[in-house]
Short mmCIF file of N, CA, C and O in Angstrom, two decimals:
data_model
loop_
_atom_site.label_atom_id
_atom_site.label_comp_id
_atom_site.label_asym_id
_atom_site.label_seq_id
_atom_site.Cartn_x
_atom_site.Cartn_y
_atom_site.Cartn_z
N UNK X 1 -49.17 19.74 -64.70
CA UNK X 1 -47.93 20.47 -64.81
C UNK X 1 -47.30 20.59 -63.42
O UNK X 1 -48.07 20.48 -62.47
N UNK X 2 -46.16 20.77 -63.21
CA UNK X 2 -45.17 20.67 -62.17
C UNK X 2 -44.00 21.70 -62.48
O UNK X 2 -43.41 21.81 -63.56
N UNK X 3 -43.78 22.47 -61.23
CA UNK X 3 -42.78 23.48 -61.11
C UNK X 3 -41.45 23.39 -61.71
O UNK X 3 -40.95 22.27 -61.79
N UNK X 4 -40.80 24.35 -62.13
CA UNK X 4 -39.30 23.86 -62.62
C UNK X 4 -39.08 22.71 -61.56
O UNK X 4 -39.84 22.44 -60.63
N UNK X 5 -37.87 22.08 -61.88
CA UNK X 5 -37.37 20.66 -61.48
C UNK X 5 -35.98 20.78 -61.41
O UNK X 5 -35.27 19.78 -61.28
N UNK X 6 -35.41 22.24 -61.51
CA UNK X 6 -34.06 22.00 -61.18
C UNK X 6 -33.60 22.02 -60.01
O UNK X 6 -33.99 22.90 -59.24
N UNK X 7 -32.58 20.97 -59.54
CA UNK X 7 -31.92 20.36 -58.44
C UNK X 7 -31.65 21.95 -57.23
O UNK X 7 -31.84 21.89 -56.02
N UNK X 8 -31.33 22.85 -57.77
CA UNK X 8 -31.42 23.78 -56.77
C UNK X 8 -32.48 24.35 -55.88
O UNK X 8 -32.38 25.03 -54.87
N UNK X 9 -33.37 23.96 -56.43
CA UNK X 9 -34.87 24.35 -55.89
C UNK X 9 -35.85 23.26 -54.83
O UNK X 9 -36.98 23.31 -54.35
N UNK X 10 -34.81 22.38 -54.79
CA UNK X 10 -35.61 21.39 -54.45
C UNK X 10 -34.84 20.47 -53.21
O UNK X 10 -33.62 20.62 -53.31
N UNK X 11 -35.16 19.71 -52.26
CA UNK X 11 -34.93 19.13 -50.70
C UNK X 11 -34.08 18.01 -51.82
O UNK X 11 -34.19 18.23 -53.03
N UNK X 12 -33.41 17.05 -51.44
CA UNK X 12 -32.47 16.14 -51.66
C UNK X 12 -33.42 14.97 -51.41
O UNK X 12 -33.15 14.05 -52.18
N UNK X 13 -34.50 14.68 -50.53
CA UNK X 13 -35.66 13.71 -51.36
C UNK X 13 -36.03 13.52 -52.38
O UNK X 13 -36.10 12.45 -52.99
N UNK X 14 -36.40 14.85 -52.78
CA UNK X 14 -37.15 15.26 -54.32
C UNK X 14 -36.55 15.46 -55.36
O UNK X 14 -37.17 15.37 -56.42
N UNK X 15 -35.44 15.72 -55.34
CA UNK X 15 -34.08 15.67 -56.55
C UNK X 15 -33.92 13.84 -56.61
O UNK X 15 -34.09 13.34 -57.72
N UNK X 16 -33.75 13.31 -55.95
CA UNK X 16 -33.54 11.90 -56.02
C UNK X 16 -35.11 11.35 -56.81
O UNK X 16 -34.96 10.59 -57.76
N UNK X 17 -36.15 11.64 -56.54
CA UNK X 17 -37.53 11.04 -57.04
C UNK X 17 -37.43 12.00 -58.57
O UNK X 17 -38.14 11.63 -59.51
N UNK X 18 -36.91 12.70 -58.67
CA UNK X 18 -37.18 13.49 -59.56
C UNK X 18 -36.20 12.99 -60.42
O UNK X 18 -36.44 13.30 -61.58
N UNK X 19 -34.94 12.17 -60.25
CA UNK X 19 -34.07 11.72 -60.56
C UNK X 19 -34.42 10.28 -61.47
O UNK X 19 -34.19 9.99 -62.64
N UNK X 20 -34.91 9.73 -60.66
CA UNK X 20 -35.65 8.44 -61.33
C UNK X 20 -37.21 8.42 -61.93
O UNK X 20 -37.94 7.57 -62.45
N UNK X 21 -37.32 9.84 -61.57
CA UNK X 21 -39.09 9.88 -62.91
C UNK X 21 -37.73 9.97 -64.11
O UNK X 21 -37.35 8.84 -64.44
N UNK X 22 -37.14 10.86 -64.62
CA UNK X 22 -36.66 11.27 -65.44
C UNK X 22 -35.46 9.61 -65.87
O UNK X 22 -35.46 9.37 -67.08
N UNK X 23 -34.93 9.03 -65.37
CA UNK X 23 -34.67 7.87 -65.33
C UNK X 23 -35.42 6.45 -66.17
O UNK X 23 -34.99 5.55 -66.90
N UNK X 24 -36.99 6.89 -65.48
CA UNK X 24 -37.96 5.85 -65.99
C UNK X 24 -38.44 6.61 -67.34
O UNK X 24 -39.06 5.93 -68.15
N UNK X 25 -38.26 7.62 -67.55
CA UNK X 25 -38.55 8.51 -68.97
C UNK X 25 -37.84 7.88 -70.23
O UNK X 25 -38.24 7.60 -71.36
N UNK X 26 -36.47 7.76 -69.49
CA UNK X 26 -35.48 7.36 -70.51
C UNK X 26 -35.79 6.26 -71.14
O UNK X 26 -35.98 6.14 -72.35
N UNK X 27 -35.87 5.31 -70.17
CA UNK X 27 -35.50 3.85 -69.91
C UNK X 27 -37.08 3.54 -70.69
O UNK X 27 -36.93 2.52 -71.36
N UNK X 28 -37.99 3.88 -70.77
CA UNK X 28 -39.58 3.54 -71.60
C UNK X 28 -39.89 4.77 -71.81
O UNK X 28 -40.33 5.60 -71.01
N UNK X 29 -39.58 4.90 -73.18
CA UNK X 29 -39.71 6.73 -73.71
C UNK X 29 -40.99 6.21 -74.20
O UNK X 29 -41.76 7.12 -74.48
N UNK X 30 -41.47 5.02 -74.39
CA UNK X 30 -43.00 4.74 -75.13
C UNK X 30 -44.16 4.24 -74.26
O UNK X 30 -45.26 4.79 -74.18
N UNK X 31 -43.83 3.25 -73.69
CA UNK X 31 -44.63 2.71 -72.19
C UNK X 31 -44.53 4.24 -71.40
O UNK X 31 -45.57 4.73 -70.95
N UNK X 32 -43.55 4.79 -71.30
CA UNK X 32 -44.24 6.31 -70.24
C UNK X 32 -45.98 6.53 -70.37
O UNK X 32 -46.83 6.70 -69.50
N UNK X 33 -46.04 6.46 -71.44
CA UNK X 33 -47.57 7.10 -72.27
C UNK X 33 -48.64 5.75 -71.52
O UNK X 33 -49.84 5.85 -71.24
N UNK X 34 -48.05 4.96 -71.40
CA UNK X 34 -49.18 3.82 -71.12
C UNK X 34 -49.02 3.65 -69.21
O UNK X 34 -49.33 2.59 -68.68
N UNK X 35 -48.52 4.87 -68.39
CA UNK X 35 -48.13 4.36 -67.24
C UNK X 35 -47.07 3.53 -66.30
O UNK X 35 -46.95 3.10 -65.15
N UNK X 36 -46.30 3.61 -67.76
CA UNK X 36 -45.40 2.78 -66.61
C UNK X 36 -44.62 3.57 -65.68
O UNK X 36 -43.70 2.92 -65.19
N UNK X 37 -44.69 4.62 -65.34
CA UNK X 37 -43.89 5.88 -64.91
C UNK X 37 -45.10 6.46 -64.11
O UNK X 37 -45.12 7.69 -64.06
N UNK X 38 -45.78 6.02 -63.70
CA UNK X 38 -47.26 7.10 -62.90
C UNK X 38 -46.68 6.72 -61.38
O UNK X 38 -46.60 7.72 -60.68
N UNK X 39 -46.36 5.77 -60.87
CA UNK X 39 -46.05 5.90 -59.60
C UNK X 39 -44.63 6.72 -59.04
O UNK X 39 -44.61 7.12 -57.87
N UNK X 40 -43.75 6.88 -59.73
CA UNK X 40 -42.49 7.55 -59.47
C UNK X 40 -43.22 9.03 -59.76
O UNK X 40 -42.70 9.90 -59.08
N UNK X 41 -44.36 9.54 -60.65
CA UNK X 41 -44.44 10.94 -61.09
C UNK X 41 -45.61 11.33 -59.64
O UNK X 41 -45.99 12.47 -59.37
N UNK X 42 -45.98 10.10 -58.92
CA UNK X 42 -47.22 10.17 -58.65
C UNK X 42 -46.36 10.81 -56.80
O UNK X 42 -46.84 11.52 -55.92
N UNK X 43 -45.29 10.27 -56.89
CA UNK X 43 -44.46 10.25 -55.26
C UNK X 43 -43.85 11.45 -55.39
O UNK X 43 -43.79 12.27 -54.47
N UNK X 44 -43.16 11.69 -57.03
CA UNK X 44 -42.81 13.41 -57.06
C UNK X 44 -43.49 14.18 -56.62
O UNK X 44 -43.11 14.74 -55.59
N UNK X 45 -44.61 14.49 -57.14
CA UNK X 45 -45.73 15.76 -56.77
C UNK X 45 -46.42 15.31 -55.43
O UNK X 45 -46.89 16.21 -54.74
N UNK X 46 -46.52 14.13 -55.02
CA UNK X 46 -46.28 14.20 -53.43
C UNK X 46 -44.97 15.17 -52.69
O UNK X 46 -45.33 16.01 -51.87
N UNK X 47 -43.69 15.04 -52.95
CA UNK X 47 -42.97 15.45 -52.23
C UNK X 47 -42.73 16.69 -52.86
O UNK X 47 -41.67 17.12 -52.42
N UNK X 48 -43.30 17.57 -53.79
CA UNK X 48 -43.59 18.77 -54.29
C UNK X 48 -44.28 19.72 -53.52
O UNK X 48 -44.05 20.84 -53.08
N UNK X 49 -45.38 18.76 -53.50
CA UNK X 49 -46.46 19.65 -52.87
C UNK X 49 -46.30 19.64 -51.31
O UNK X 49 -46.92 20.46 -50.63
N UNK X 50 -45.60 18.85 -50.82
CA UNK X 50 -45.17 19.00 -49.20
C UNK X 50 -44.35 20.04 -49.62
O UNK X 50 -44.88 21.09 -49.27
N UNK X 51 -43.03 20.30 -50.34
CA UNK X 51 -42.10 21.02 -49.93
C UNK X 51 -42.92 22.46 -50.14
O UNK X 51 -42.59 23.37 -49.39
N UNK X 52 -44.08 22.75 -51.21
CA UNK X 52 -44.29 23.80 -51.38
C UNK X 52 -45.80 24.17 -50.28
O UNK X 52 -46.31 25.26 -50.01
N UNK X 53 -46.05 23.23 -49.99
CA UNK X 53 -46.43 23.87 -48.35
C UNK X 53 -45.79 24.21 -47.23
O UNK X 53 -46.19 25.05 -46.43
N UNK X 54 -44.43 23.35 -47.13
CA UNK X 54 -43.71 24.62 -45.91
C UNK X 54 -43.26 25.56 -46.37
O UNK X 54 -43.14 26.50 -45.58
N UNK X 55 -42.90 25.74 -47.51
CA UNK X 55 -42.62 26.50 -47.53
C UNK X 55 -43.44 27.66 -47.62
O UNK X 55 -43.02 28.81 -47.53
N UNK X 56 -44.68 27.33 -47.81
CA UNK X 56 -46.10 28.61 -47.71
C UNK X 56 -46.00 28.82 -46.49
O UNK X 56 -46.18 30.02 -46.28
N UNK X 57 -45.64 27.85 -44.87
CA UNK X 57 -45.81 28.00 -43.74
C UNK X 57 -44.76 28.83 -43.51
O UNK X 57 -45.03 29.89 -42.96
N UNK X 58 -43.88 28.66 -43.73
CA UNK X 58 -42.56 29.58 -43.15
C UNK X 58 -42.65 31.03 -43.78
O UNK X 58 -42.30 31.98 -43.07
N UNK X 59 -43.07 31.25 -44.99
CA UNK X 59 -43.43 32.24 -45.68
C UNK X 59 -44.15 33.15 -44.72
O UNK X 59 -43.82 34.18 -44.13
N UNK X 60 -45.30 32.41 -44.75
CA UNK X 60 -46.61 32.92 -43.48
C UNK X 60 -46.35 33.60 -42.27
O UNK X 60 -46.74 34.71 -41.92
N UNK X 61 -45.31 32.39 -41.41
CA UNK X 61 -44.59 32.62 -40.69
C UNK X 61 -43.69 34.51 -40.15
O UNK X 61 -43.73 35.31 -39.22
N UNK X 62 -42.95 34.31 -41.61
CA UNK X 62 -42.15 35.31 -42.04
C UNK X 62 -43.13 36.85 -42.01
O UNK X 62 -43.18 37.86 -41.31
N UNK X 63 -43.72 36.38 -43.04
CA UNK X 63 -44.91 37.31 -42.90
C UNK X 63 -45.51 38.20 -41.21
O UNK X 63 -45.25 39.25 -40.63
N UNK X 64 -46.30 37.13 -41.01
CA UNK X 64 -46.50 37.91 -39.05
C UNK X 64 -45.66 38.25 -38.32
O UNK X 64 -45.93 39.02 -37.40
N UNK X 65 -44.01 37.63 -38.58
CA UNK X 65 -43.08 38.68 -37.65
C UNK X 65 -43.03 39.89 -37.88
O UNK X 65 -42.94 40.73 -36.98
N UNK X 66 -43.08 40.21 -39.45
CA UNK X 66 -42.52 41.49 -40.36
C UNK X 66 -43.65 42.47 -39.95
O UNK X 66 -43.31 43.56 -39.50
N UNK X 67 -44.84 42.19 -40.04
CA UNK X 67 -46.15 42.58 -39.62
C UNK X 67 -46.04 43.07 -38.19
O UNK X 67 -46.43 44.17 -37.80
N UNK X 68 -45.49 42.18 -37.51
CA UNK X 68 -45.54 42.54 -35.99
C UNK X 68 -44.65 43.74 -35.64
O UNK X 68 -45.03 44.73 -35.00
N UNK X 69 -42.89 43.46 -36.34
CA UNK X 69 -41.90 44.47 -36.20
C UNK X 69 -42.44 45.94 -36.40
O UNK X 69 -42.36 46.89 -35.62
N UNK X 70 -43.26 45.84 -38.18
CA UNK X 70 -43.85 47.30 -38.23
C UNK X 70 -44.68 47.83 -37.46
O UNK X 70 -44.43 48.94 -36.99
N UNK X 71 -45.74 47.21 -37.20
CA UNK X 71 -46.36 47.54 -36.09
C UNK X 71 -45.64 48.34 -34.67
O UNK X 71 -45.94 49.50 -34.41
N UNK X 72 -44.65 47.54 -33.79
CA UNK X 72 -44.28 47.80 -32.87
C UNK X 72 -43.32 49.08 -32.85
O UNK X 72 -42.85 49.68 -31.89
N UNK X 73 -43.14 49.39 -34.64
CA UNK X 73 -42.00 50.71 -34.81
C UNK X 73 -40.86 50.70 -34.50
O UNK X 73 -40.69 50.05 -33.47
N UNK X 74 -39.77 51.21 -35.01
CA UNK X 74 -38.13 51.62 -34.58
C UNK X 74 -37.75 51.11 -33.38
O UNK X 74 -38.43 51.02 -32.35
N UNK X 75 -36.86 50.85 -33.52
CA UNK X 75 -35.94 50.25 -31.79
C UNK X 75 -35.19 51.36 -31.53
O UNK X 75 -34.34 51.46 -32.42
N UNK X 76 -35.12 52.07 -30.89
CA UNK X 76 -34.47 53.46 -30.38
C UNK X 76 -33.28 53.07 -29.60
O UNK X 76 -33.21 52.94 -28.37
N UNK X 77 -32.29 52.88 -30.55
CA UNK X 77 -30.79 52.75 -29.74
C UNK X 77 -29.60 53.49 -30.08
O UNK X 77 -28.82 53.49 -31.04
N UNK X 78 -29.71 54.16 -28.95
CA UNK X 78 -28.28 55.25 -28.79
C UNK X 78 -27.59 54.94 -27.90
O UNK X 78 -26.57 55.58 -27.66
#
């Protein structure tokens, strides 16, 4: 299974690969079942699973500043 797939959610690499799995779906709605579509599904969830690791990194990221800000308390400006 694989994350929603709509074009908003996703880098303009992966809308394009995601473009032609769904393409090769059409085009062999019966051969799909026998593979003919495993390498286009196989490059999607490659560029899935990259996008949804930076985005765990930047998350992370996000995370230890927010962590740090509370920590350090209020900015006192008058």
């Amino acid at each position: 299974m694989h994350p929603d797939l709509s074009p908003h959610l996703h880098t303009d690499e992966c809308n394009e690969l995601i473009g032609l799995l769904r393409q090769c779906h059409k085009e062999h709605n019966v051969l799909k079942f026998f593979g003919t579509c495993n390498d286009m599904d196989r490059a999607m969830r490659h560029c899935l699973k990259k996008e949804r690791l930076e985005k765990r990194e930047r998350s992370k990221k996000h995370a230890e500043e927010m962590r740090k800000r509370i920590k350090e308390g209020p900015k006192e400006e008058f």
